[in-house]
Amino acid sequence: MIPKLPAIALLACLAALPAAAQDAVRGKQAGDVVLGFSVLGVLPESGGRVDGIGGKPEASDTMTPQLDITWFATPNISLNLIAATTRHDVHVRGTALGDVDLGRVWLLPPTLTVQYHPLPQERFSPYVGVGVNYTVAYNEGCSRSPVINKVDVENSWGWALNIGVDYELTPNWGLNLDVKKLFLRPDVAVNSGAIGAGADLDPWIIGAGVRYRF
């Protein structure tokens, strides 16, 4: 289910489109630097392995603000870097011990993508991208299960796919809708390694927001 807040934010931004349509289109240019602020919905998938007791790891959906910066090498090619942090509740369903609460984990997943803009001079400008992600896990713990005393989630590398669209309101201001698919599969150590696990998170990241071009 797509989170409501990014959709609401996008609808609010769309109210400005009729007035913006009267302005001349500047388009994208080499050397442009664009700062973005978005509201994200982060939707992990459920899957993976748990050694010894079986079961399927699950991480909760969440929402968070995001900052990103984009630099245009040419009107068609840009580099985009996102910065956001998210909190997830983590469980393992269907183990030999029943459902097990692993507590919560914070993730910091900076992602760098190379984006291709086929219509850089249009007001409505879609793009596609591919990139790399490095996810840092921190503040793991706070399990409510009596059998869990420590959880460590390893930092991990992964690939990212990206699709989105920019809408130019003025030469400096614009709207953005962005979807990323991260391939994120960290190893997890429970109770100081007594139980090993791997979580196939592979989250969808869906964001809507505003951008300012310097």
mmCIF file of C-alpha atoms in Angstrom:
data_model
loop_
_atom_site.group_PDB
_atom_site.id
_atom_site.type_symbol
_atom_site.label_atom_id
_atom_site.label_comp_id
_atom_site.label_asym_id
_atom_site.label_seq_id
_atom_site.Cartn_x
_atom_site.Cartn_y
_atom_site.Cartn_z
ATOM 1 C CA MET A 1 0.000 0.000 0.000
ATOM 2 C CA ILE A 2 1.416 3.394 -1.027
ATOM 3 C CA PRO A 3 1.832 5.690 2.015
ATOM 4 C CA LYS A 4 -0.715 8.509 2.150
ATOM 5 C CA LEU A 5 1.531 11.446 3.037
ATOM 6 C CA PRO A 6 3.691 11.448 -0.145
ATOM 7 C CA ALA A 7 0.489 11.279 -2.206
ATOM 8 C CA ILE A 8 -1.080 14.148 -0.242
ATOM 9 C CA ALA A 9 2.084 16.226 -0.620
ATOM 10 C CA LEU A 10 2.066 15.634 -4.375
ATOM 11 C CA LEU A 11 -1.607 16.607 -4.702
ATOM 12 C CA ALA A 12 -0.973 19.820 -2.779
ATOM 13 C CA CYS A 13 1.916 20.672 -5.087
ATOM 14 C CA LEU A 14 -0.203 19.983 -8.177
ATOM 15 C CA ALA A 15 -2.529 22.842 -7.185
ATOM 16 C CA ALA A 16 0.215 25.229 -8.339
ATOM 17 C CA LEU A 17 0.453 23.793 -11.854
ATOM 18 C CA PRO A 18 -2.068 25.977 -13.746
ATOM 19 C CA ALA A 19 -0.280 29.213 -12.784
ATOM 20 C CA ALA A 20 3.152 27.735 -13.466
ATOM 21 C CA ALA A 21 2.123 26.621 -16.947
ATOM 22 C CA GLN A 22 2.083 30.272 -18.067
ATOM 23 C CA ASP A 23 5.830 30.736 -17.423
ATOM 24 C CA ALA A 24 8.545 30.063 -19.999
ATOM 25 C CA VAL A 25 10.414 26.778 -19.561
ATOM 26 C CA ARG A 26 14.101 27.106 -18.691
ATOM 27 C CA GLY A 27 14.860 23.403 -18.851
ATOM 28 C CA LYS A 28 17.882 21.566 -17.493
ATOM 29 C CA GLN A 29 21.406 22.805 -18.183
ATOM 30 C CA ALA A 30 24.940 21.518 -17.611
ATOM 31 C CA GLY A 31 26.229 22.683 -14.243
ATOM 32 C CA ASP A 32 22.797 22.984 -12.604
ATOM 33 C CA VAL A 33 22.737 22.166 -8.888
ATOM 34 C CA VAL A 34 19.312 21.236 -7.516
ATOM 35 C CA LEU A 35 18.409 20.853 -3.840
ATOM 36 C CA GLY A 36 15.319 18.799 -3.041
ATOM 37 C CA PHE A 37 13.098 18.244 -0.015
ATOM 38 C CA SER A 38 10.666 15.321 -0.094
ATOM 39 C CA VAL A 39 8.422 13.195 2.054
ATOM 40 C CA LEU A 40 9.248 9.506 1.626
ATOM 41 C CA GLY A 41 7.340 6.314 2.124
ATOM 42 C CA VAL A 42 9.721 3.376 2.685
ATOM 43 C CA LEU A 43 8.182 -0.054 2.064
ATOM 44 C CA PRO A 44 10.475 -3.031 2.776
ATOM 45 C CA GLU A 45 9.635 -6.485 1.489
ATOM 46 C CA SER A 46 9.472 -9.506 3.804
ATOM 47 C CA GLY A 47 11.861 -12.383 3.351
ATOM 48 C CA GLY A 48 15.179 -13.948 4.182
ATOM 49 C CA ARG A 49 16.428 -16.735 6.399
ATOM 50 C CA VAL A 50 16.849 -17.467 10.106
ATOM 51 C CA ASP A 51 19.304 -20.231 10.983
ATOM 52 C CA GLY A 52 18.237 -22.898 13.460
ATOM 53 C CA ILE A 53 14.690 -21.755 14.261
ATOM 54 C CA GLY A 54 13.396 -20.867 10.788
ATOM 55 C CA GLY A 55 10.863 -18.148 10.083
ATOM 56 C CA LYS A 56 10.647 -15.091 7.855
ATOM 57 C CA PRO A 57 12.072 -11.669 8.797
ATOM 58 C CA GLU A 58 9.773 -8.655 8.458
ATOM 59 C CA ALA A 59 10.442 -4.920 8.753
ATOM 60 C CA SER A 60 7.704 -2.315 9.122
ATOM 61 C CA ASP A 61 6.843 0.376 6.580
ATOM 62 C CA THR A 62 7.752 3.896 7.610
ATOM 63 C CA MET A 63 7.740 7.530 6.500
ATOM 64 C CA THR A 64 10.459 10.161 6.775
ATOM 65 C CA PRO A 65 11.642 13.488 5.331
ATOM 66 C CA GLN A 66 14.498 13.443 2.825
ATOM 67 C CA LEU A 67 17.063 15.888 1.490
ATOM 68 C CA ASP A 68 18.719 15.263 -1.855
ATOM 69 C CA ILE A 69 21.101 17.075 -4.154
ATOM 70 C CA THR A 70 21.430 16.700 -7.919
ATOM 71 C CA TRP A 71 24.241 17.912 -10.175
ATOM 72 C CA PHE A 72 23.868 17.991 -13.957
ATOM 73 C CA ALA A 73 26.963 17.015 -15.936
ATOM 74 C CA THR A 74 24.997 17.643 -19.152
ATOM 75 C CA PRO A 75 21.340 18.515 -19.761
ATOM 76 C CA ASN A 76 20.653 14.768 -20.074
ATOM 77 C CA ILE A 77 22.930 13.258 -17.396
ATOM 78 C CA SER A 78 22.859 13.984 -13.671
ATOM 79 C CA LEU A 79 24.159 12.583 -10.396
ATOM 80 C CA ASN A 80 21.708 12.397 -7.488
ATOM 81 C CA LEU A 81 22.561 11.782 -3.822
ATOM 82 C CA ILE A 82 19.855 11.236 -1.206
ATOM 83 C CA ALA A 83 20.132 11.523 2.569
ATOM 84 C CA ALA A 84 17.433 10.242 4.932
ATOM 85 C CA THR A 85 17.171 7.991 7.957
ATOM 86 C CA THR A 86 14.346 5.616 8.830
ATOM 87 C CA ARG A 87 13.203 3.592 11.830
ATOM 88 C CA HIS A 88 11.744 0.099 11.399
ATOM 89 C CA ASP A 89 10.202 -2.406 13.791
ATOM 90 C CA VAL A 90 11.575 -5.873 13.042
ATOM 91 C CA HIS A 91 9.961 -9.275 13.666
ATOM 92 C CA VAL A 92 10.533 -12.860 12.602
ATOM 93 C CA ARG A 93 7.268 -14.628 11.784
ATOM 94 C CA GLY A 94 6.642 -18.355 12.023
ATOM 95 C CA THR A 95 9.777 -19.548 13.844
ATOM 96 C CA ALA A 96 10.000 -22.709 15.942
ATOM 97 C CA LEU A 97 9.526 -20.363 18.926
ATOM 98 C CA GLY A 98 6.548 -18.586 17.386
ATOM 99 C CA ASP A 99 6.681 -14.966 16.272
ATOM 100 C CA VAL A 100 9.789 -13.252 17.674
ATOM 101 C CA ASP A 101 10.149 -9.501 18.212
ATOM 102 C CA LEU A 102 13.669 -8.301 17.359
ATOM 103 C CA GLY A 103 12.981 -4.716 18.408
ATOM 104 C CA ARG A 104 13.766 -1.796 16.158
ATOM 105 C CA VAL A 105 16.568 -0.650 13.902
ATOM 106 C CA TRP A 106 17.476 2.705 12.383
ATOM 107 C CA LEU A 107 18.798 2.707 8.811
ATOM 108 C CA LEU A 108 20.813 5.421 7.056
ATOM 109 C CA PRO A 109 20.873 4.519 3.345
ATOM 110 C CA PRO A 110 22.771 7.145 1.296
ATOM 111 C CA THR A 111 22.181 6.323 -2.362
ATOM 112 C CA LEU A 112 24.037 7.715 -5.376
ATOM 113 C CA THR A 113 22.352 7.325 -8.757
ATOM 114 C CA VAL A 114 23.262 8.270 -12.305
ATOM 115 C CA GLN A 115 20.119 9.610 -13.969
ATOM 116 C CA TYR A 116 19.216 9.993 -17.646
ATOM 117 C CA HIS A 117 16.768 12.757 -18.631
ATOM 118 C CA PRO A 118 15.468 12.176 -22.193
ATOM 119 C CA LEU A 119 13.450 15.436 -22.294
ATOM 120 C CA PRO A 120 15.619 17.993 -20.479
ATOM 121 C CA GLN A 121 14.018 21.049 -22.114
ATOM 122 C CA GLU A 122 10.420 20.104 -21.304
ATOM 123 C CA ARG A 123 8.413 21.328 -18.327
ATOM 124 C CA PHE A 124 7.358 17.720 -17.651
ATOM 125 C CA SER A 125 10.722 15.923 -17.584
ATOM 126 C CA PRO A 126 10.904 12.185 -16.748
ATOM 127 C CA TYR A 127 14.103 10.333 -15.917
ATOM 128 C CA VAL A 128 15.487 6.881 -15.182
ATOM 129 C CA GLY A 129 18.548 5.954 -13.172
ATOM 130 C CA VAL A 130 20.764 3.279 -11.716
ATOM 131 C CA GLY A 131 23.091 3.529 -8.752
ATOM 132 C CA VAL A 132 24.645 2.151 -5.624
ATOM 133 C CA ASN A 133 23.531 2.208 -2.007
ATOM 134 C CA TYR A 134 25.405 1.784 1.272
ATOM 135 C CA THR A 135 23.119 1.252 4.254
ATOM 136 C CA VAL A 136 24.318 1.914 7.797
ATOM 137 C CA ALA A 137 22.334 0.243 10.592
ATOM 138 C CA TYR A 138 22.385 1.753 14.071
ATOM 139 C CA ASN A 139 20.507 1.797 17.402
ATOM 140 C CA GLU A 140 19.374 -1.808 17.048
ATOM 141 C CA GLY A 141 17.568 -3.386 19.983
ATOM 142 C CA CYS A 142 14.698 -2.869 22.439
ATOM 143 C CA SER A 143 13.213 -6.304 21.776
ATOM 144 C CA ARG A 144 10.207 -7.224 23.908
ATOM 145 C CA SER A 145 10.997 -10.932 23.571
ATOM 146 C CA PRO A 146 12.568 -12.586 26.658
ATOM 147 C CA VAL A 147 14.742 -14.834 24.449
ATOM 148 C CA ILE A 148 16.413 -11.904 22.640
ATOM 149 C CA ASN A 149 19.125 -9.900 24.366
ATOM 150 C CA LYS A 150 21.110 -8.455 21.454
ATOM 151 C CA VAL A 151 20.589 -7.784 17.759
ATOM 152 C CA ASP A 152 23.280 -6.589 15.338
ATOM 153 C CA VAL A 153 22.429 -5.633 11.752
ATOM 154 C CA GLU A 154 25.468 -5.405 9.483
ATOM 155 C CA ASN A 155 26.056 -2.450 7.195
ATOM 156 C CA SER A 156 25.636 -3.486 3.578
ATOM 157 C CA TRP A 157 26.077 -2.460 -0.061
ATOM 158 C CA GLY A 158 23.363 -2.813 -2.672
ATOM 159 C CA TRP A 159 22.189 -1.680 -6.091
ATOM 160 C CA ALA A 160 19.447 0.851 -6.774
ATOM 161 C CA LEU A 161 17.048 1.406 -9.672
ATOM 162 C CA ASN A 162 15.291 4.730 -10.104
ATOM 163 C CA ILE A 163 12.454 6.309 -12.070
ATOM 164 C CA GLY A 164 10.856 9.699 -11.608
ATOM 165 C CA VAL A 165 9.645 12.953 -13.077
ATOM 166 C CA ASP A 166 10.379 16.651 -12.555
ATOM 167 C CA TYR A 167 7.858 19.406 -13.203
ATOM 168 C CA GLU A 168 9.219 22.936 -13.637
ATOM 169 C CA LEU A 169 7.135 25.615 -11.892
ATOM 170 C CA THR A 170 9.542 28.536 -12.384
ATOM 171 C CA PRO A 171 13.173 28.753 -13.546
ATOM 172 C CA ASN A 172 14.213 27.988 -9.954
ATOM 173 C CA TRP A 173 11.368 25.998 -8.373
ATOM 174 C CA GLY A 174 9.938 22.628 -9.337
ATOM 175 C CA LEU A 175 8.046 19.561 -8.182
ATOM 176 C CA ASN A 176 9.379 16.023 -8.099
ATOM 177 C CA LEU A 177 7.961 12.512 -7.894
ATOM 178 C CA ASP A 178 10.594 9.801 -7.416
ATOM 179 C CA VAL A 179 10.535 6.017 -7.006
ATOM 180 C CA LYS A 180 13.575 3.945 -6.091
ATOM 181 C CA LYS A 181 14.013 0.209 -5.643
ATOM 182 C CA LEU A 182 16.914 -0.710 -3.352
ATOM 183 C CA PHE A 183 18.362 -4.207 -3.253
ATOM 184 C CA LEU A 184 19.223 -4.417 0.428
ATOM 185 C CA ARG A 185 20.022 -7.766 2.092
ATOM 186 C CA PRO A 186 21.972 -7.298 5.335
ATOM 187 C CA ASP A 187 23.161 -10.108 7.584
ATOM 188 C CA VAL A 188 21.796 -10.111 11.128
ATOM 189 C CA ALA A 189 23.393 -11.578 14.272
ATOM 190 C CA VAL A 190 21.053 -12.369 17.174
ATOM 191 C CA ASN A 191 22.294 -12.903 20.737
ATOM 192 C CA SER A 192 25.936 -12.213 19.822
ATOM 193 C CA GLY A 193 25.839 -14.597 16.862
ATOM 194 C CA ALA A 194 24.070 -17.520 18.533
ATOM 195 C CA ILE A 195 21.455 -17.182 15.788
ATOM 196 C CA GLY A 196 22.405 -16.007 12.314
ATOM 197 C CA ALA A 197 19.940 -14.493 9.879
ATOM 198 C CA GLY A 198 19.705 -12.647 6.602
ATOM 199 C CA ALA A 199 16.976 -10.111 5.835
ATOM 200 C CA ASP A 200 15.823 -9.559 2.249
ATOM 201 C CA LEU A 201 14.505 -6.022 2.733
ATOM 202 C CA ASP A 202 14.680 -4.763 -0.890
ATOM 203 C CA PRO A 203 12.573 -1.663 -0.087
ATOM 204 C CA TRP A 204 10.577 0.543 -2.404
ATOM 205 C CA ILE A 205 11.209 4.231 -1.680
ATOM 206 C CA ILE A 206 8.455 6.533 -2.921
ATOM 207 C CA GLY A 207 8.847 10.284 -2.525
ATOM 208 C CA ALA A 208 7.115 13.516 -3.499
ATOM 209 C CA GLY A 209 8.452 16.987 -2.884
ATOM 210 C CA VAL A 210 9.802 20.316 -4.083
ATOM 211 C CA ARG A 211 13.133 21.253 -5.648
ATOM 212 C CA TYR A 212 15.122 24.466 -5.871
ATOM 213 C CA ARG A 213 17.660 25.047 -8.642
ATOM 214 C CA PHE A 214 20.622 27.324 -7.901
#
